[in-house]
PDB file of C-alpha atoms in Angstrom:
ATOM      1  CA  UNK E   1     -84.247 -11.810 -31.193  1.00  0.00           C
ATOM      2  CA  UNK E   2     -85.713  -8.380 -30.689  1.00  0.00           C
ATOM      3  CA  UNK E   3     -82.728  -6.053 -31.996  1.00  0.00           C
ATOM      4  CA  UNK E   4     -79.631  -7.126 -33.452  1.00  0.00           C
ATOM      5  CA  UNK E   5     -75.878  -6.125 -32.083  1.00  0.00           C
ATOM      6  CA  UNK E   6     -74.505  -2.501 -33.277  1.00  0.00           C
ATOM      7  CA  UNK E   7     -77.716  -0.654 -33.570  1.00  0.00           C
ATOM      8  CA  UNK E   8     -77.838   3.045 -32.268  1.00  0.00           C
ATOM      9  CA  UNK E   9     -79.806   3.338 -29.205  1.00  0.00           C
ATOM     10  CA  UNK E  10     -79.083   6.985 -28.766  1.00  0.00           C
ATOM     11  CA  UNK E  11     -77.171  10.186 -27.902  1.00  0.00           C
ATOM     12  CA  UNK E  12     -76.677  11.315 -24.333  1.00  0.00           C
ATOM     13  CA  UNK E  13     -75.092  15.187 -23.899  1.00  0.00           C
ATOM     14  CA  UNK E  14     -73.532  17.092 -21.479  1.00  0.00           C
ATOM     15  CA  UNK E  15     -72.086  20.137 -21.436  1.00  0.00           C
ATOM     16  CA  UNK E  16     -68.967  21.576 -19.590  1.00  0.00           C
ATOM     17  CA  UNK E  17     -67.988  25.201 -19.772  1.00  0.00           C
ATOM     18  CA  UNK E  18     -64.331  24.842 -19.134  1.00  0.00           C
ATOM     19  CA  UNK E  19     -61.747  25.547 -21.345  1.00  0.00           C
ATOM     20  CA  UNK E  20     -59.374  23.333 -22.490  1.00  0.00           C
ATOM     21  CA  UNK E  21     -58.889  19.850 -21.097  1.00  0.00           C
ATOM     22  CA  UNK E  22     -61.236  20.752 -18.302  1.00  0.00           C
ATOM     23  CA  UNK E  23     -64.264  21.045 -20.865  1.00  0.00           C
ATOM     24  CA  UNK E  24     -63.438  17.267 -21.833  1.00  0.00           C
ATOM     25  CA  UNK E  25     -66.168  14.946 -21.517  1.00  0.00           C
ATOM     26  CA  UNK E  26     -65.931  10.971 -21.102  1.00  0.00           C
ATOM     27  CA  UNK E  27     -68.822   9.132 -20.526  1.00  0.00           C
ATOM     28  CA  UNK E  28     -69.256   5.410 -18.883  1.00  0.00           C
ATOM     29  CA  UNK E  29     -72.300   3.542 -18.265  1.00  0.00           C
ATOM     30  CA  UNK E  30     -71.877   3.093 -14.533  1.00  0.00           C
ATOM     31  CA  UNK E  31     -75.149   1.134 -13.481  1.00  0.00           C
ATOM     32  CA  UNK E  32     -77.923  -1.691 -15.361  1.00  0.00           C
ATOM     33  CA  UNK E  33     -75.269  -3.172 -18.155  1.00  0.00           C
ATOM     34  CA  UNK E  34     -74.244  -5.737 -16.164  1.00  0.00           C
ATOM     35  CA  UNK E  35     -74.715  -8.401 -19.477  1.00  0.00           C
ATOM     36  CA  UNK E  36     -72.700  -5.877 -21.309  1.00  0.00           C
ATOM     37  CA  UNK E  37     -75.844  -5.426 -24.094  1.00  0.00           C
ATOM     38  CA  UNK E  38     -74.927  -1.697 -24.012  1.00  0.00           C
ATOM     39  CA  UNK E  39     -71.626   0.406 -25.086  1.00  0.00           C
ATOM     40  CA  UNK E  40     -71.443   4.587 -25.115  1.00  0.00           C
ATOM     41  CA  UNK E  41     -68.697   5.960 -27.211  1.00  0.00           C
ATOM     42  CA  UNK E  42     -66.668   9.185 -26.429  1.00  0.00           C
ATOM     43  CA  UNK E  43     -69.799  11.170 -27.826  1.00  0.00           C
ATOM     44  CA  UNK E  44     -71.826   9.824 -26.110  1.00  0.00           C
ATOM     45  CA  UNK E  45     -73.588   7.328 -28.418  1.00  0.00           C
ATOM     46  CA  UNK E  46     -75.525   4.621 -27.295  1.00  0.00           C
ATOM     47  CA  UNK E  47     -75.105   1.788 -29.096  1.00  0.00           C
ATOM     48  CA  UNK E  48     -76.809  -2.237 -28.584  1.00  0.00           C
ATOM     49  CA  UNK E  49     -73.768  -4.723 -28.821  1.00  0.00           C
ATOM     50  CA  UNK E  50     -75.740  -8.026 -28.641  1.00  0.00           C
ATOM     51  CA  UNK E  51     -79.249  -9.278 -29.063  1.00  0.00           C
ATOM     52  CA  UNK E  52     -81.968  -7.954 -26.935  1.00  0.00           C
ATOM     53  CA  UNK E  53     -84.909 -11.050 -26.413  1.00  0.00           C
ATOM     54  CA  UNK E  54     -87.766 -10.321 -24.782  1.00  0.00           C
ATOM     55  CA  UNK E  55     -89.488 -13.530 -24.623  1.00  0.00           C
ATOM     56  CA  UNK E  56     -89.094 -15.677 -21.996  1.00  0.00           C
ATOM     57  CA  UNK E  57     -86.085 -17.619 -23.742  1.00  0.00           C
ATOM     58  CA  UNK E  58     -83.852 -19.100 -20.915  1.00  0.00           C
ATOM     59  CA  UNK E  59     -80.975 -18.546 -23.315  1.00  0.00           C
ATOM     60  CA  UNK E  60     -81.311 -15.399 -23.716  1.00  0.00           C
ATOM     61  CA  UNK E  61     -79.395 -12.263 -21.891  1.00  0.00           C
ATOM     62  CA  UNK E  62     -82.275 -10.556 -21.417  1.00  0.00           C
ATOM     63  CA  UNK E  63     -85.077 -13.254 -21.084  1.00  0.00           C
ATOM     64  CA  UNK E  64     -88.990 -11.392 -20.409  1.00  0.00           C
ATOM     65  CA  UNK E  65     -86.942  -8.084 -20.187  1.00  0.00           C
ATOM     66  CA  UNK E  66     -89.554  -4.936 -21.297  1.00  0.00           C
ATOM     67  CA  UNK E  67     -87.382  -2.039 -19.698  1.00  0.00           C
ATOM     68  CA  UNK E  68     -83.798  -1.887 -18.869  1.00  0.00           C
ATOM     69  CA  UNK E  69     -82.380   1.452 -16.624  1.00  0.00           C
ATOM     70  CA  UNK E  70     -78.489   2.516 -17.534  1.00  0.00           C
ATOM     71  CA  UNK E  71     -76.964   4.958 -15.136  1.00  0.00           C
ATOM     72  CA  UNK E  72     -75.050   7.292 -17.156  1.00  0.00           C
ATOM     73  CA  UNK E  73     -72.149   9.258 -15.343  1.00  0.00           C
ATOM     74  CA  UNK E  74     -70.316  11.837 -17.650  1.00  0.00           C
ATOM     75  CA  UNK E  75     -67.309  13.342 -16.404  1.00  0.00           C
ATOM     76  CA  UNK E  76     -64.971  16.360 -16.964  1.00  0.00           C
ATOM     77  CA  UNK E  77     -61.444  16.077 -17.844  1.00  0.00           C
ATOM     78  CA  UNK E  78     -60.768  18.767 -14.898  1.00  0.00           C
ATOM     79  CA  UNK E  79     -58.920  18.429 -11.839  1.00  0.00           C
ATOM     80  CA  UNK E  80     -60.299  17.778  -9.339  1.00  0.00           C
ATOM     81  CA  UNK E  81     -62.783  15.973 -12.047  1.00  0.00           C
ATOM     82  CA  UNK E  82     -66.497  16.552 -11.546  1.00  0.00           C
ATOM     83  CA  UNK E  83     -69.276  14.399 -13.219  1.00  0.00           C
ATOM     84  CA  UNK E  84     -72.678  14.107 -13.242  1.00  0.00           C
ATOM     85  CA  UNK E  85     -75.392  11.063 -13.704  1.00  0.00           C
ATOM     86  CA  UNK E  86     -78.653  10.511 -15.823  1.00  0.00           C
ATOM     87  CA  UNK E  87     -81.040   7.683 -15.902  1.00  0.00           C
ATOM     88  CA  UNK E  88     -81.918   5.988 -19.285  1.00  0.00           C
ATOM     89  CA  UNK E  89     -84.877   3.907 -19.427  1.00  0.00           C
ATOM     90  CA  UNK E  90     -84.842   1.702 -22.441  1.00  0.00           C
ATOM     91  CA  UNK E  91     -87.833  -0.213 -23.815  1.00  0.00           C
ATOM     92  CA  UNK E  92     -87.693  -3.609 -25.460  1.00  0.00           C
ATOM     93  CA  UNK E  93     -90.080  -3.920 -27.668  1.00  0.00           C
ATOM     94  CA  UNK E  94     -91.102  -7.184 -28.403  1.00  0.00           C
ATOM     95  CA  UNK E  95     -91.737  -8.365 -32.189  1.00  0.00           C
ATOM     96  CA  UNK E  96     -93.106 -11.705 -33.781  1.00  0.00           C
ATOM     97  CA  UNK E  97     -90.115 -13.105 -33.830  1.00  0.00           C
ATOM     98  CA  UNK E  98     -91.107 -17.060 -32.984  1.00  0.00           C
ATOM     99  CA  UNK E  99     -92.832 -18.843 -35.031  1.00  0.00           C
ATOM    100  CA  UNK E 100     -96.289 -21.305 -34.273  1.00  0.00           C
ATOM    101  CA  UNK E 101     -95.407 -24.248 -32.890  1.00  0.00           C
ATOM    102  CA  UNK E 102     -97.250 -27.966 -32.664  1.00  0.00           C
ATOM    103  CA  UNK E 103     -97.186 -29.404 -29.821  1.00  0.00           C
ATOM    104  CA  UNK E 104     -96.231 -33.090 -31.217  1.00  0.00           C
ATOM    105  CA  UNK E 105     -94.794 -33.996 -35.314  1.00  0.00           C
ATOM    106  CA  UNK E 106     -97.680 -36.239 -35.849  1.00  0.00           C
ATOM    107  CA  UNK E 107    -101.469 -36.201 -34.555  1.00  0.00           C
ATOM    108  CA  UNK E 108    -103.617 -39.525 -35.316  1.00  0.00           C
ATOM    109  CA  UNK E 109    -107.344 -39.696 -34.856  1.00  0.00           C
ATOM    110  CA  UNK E 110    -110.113 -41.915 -35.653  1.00  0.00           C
ATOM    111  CA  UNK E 111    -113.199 -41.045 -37.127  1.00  0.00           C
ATOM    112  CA  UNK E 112    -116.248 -43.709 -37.298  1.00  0.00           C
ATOM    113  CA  UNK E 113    -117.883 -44.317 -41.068  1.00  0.00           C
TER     114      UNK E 113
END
């Protein structure tokens, strides 16, 4: 697999220049997690939670994947709340992770004298 689960991705910021519990910012990955590869803590720390694979592996989450977009929303802890979005293009990088193959176990030939 190309990246194993908990690695830091990374840091998204926003600012907010309320005081108080209107300068509070939470932030949610709103858009392009939909196999849940991706979490964002509460500062705003991108993190992978599972495998990313970009060969063409059927079992896979993320089979032939080279880019993945994540809508990120932060929002303020005012009220009414405002937030605001940012698009984060990821690329998957693929490594040698597969090794040569044969086609069969066993190949048999003849050769003449």
């Amino acid at each position: 697999a190309e990246g194993a689960s908990n690695r830091y991705v990374t840091k998204i910021t926003a600012t907010d220049t309320d005081e108080g519990e209107g300068g509070v910012i939470t932030y949610l990955i709103k858009e392009g997690n939909s196999s849940d590869l991706f979490d964002i803590n509460s500062d705003g720390v991108i993190t992978l939670i599972k495998e990313l694979d970009r060969d063409d592996d059927p079992a896979s989450d993320t089979p032939g994947v080279s880019e993945i977009t994540l809508e990120i929303v932060a929002t303020d802890g005012g009220l009414p709340s405002r937030s605001s979005s940012v698009l984060l293009k990821i690329a998957v990088d693929d490594i040698n992770d597969k090794a040569a193959e044969f086609s069969k176990t066993l190949y048999v030939v003849e050769v003449p004298e």
